[in-house]
Steps between C-alpha positions, in 0.01 A plus 500: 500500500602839478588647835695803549455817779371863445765724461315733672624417828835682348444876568586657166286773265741555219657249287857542596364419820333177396821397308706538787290306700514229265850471500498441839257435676332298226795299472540453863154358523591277184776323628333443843177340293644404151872455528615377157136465364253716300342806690182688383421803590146783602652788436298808661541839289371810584387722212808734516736135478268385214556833292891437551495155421301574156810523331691261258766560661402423829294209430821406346709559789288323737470168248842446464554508960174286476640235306838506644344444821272225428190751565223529354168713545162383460281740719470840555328650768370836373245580798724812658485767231775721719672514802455176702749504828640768723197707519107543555340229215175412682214522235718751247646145341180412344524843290477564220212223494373369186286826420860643409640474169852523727404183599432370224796620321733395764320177466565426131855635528582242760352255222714642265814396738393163579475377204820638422651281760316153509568253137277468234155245603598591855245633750509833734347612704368854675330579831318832489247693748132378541383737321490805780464541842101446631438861634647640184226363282198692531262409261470261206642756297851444608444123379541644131865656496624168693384306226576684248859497655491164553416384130744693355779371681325148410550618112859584584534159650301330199783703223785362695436142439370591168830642393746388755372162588505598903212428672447747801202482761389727662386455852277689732611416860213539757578701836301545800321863433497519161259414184605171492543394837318147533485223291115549446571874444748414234279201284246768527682783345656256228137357365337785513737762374833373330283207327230741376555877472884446501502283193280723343756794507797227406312427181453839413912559568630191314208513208403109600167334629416516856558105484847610454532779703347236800772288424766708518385647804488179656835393460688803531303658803535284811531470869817533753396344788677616816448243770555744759221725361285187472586433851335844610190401323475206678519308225618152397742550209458163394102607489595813330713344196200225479272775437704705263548183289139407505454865310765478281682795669871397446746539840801512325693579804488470882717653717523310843543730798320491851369725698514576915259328629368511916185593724365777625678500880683749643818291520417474065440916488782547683732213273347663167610899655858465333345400124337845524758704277455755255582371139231279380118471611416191693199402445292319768218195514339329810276255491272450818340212595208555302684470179459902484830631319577846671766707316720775537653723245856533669699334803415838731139471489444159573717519785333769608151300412574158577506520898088586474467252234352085576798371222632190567775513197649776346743494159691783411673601151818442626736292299667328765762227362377169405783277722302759790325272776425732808641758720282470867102528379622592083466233283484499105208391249785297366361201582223591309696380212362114512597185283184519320590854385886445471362171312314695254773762379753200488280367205514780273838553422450818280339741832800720609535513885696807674570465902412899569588612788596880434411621874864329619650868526241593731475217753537517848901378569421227698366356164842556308738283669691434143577714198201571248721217241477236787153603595400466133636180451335361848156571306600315205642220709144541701332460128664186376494332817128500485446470154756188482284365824148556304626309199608215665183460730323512164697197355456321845737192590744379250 
């Protein structure tokens, strides 16, 4: 299968940044991982990287270090449009949302560079925003820029394998907050607005039938599916790619993370105090014993709400690392991760999975006991471990 890790974790905005962190600490993680062996890459490029690296030149440049290092990239995560560590993010990394033509643009030019990168017949892929953060759409009206965004960048996809013989997806990656934020939420939007109205605009772009237009939209417009923000849901992943299949909605990649998981105690408000920090929003979900799922735009307020609250669990969107198994009443929704669902992505060889965990800069220090290299390589050694388990439960005895 094709595993690698979100760059992401790497703080970096410009692309002399990125390329200096992948002669390093790339190549540190490599030889911890891969030594002597093939590494693939998900590269994460912000839009001011992506307008450097859309250069012959360049593209050049980084080809030739790629193949004398045995890399290779097959995903790129193009969610963060600008500045992703070292300052306030929160809710300002959905934007622009897919009502922008920025987005969009930034979109197809990060299309542009992967299939620069990855051979002829191969596969990339691209994770992107849901669409927009919730409270930013206000009425159905802001439905038609997103997918009129959306199908264009589809088009751009649909002329690179046309021409180059790349095929690049293009995946929407549902988040706790935003359009797309459960699995329901997402089948939804997909039947009754990328299948219908969307291909409707797509035919009118590419001068085909809406058959057509369907189909393309279909293959090149998928799902990421972040286990972590599947986790906040309270959702089954394994559910979650059942259902997705059962609509034809395509999850051509899955990025396995986990998320913080505990109760509502004191001794838990008091363990989850140190994860409150002022980079990126942390979005909250309880569940009470009801089944009622209480939630909580940001870490601040649900401390701040949770002591008057009945929850028995609470998740946060926290990446935590996956190799992560408690610290006093924190645990992880790594476990979460079960045989049946590591059993299902071990059967389709083609779904790109990327370990994210791009919070690693700001976790408490009692949870970075190695370097970010070692702690990296714990979560793929955490990842093989269990996938190489689930596989041979599934043969049984020999």
């Amino acid at each position: 299968m094709p595993l690698t890790y979100c760059l992401n974790v790497h703080p970096g905005e410009f692309w002399s940044d990125n390329l200096a962190t992948l002669r390093t600490s790339v190549l540190a993680v490599r030889d911890l991982v891969s030594p002597g062996k093939p590494f693939g890459l998900g590269l994460r490029l912000s839009a001011a990287a992506a307008a450097t690296l859309d250069n012959p030149a360049r593209l050049q440049e980084l080809t030739a270090f790629l193949e004398a290092e045995n890399l290779h990239v097959f995903t790129v995560n193009a969610f963060p449009f600008g500045r992703f560590h070292g300052a306030p993010v929160k809710e300002n990394v959905y934007a622009p949302d897919w009502r922008s033509a920025q987005r969009r643009d930034y979109t197809n030019q990060v299309a542009s560079i992967l299939a620069a990168l990855i051979p002829p017949g191969a596969i990339g892929t691209i994770s992107t925003v849901p669409c927009s953060w919730k409270p930013w759409i206000r009425s159905p009206a802001d439905l038609d820029p997103i997918l009129d965004n959306l199908t264009s960048s589809v088009a751009h996809c649909a002329v690179i394998a046309e021409r180059q013989g790349r095929d690049i997806l293009l995946t929407l990656e549902p988040e706790p907050g935003c359009l797309l934020e459960s699995t329901s939420e997402t089948i939804d939007f997909f039947n009754r607005h990328l299948f219908t109205r969307a291909a409707a605009l797509l035919a009118a772009k590419l001068h085909t039938t809406e058959a057509s237009a369907h189909d393309l939209i279909r293959h090149h417009l998928g799902i990421c599916l972040d286990t972590c923000h599947a986790a906040l849901q309270f959702e089954d992943p394994a559910e979650s790619l059942r259902r997705y299949e059962a609509e034809g909605i395509r999850v051509p990649k899955i990025q396995i993370s986990s998320a913080l998981r505990t109760d509502a105690s004191p001794a838990a408000l008091d363990a989850l105090r140190p994860f409150d920090e002022p980079v990126y929003l942390h979005q909250v979900k309880a569940r009470t014993a009801t089944g009622e799922i209480q939630s909580w735009t940001d870490l601040p307020q649900a401390l701040e709400g949770l002591p008057n609250s009945t929850a028995e669990e609470v998740r946060v969107h926290f990446h935590v690392p996956l190799h992560f198994t408690n610290s006093g009443p924190l645990n992880s929704t790594a476990s979460l991760l079960t045989s049946n669902f590591l059993s299902q992505i071990s059967h389709n060889p083609q779904t790109h999975l990327e370990i994210e965990t791009y919070t690693w800069h700001v976790l408490p220090d009692s949870l970075k006991s190695a370097s970010i290299e070692k702690s990296i390589a714990a979560e793929f050694a955490w990842f093989h471990k269990n996938i190489v388990t689930t596989n041979l439960r599934a043969k049984g005895p020999s």
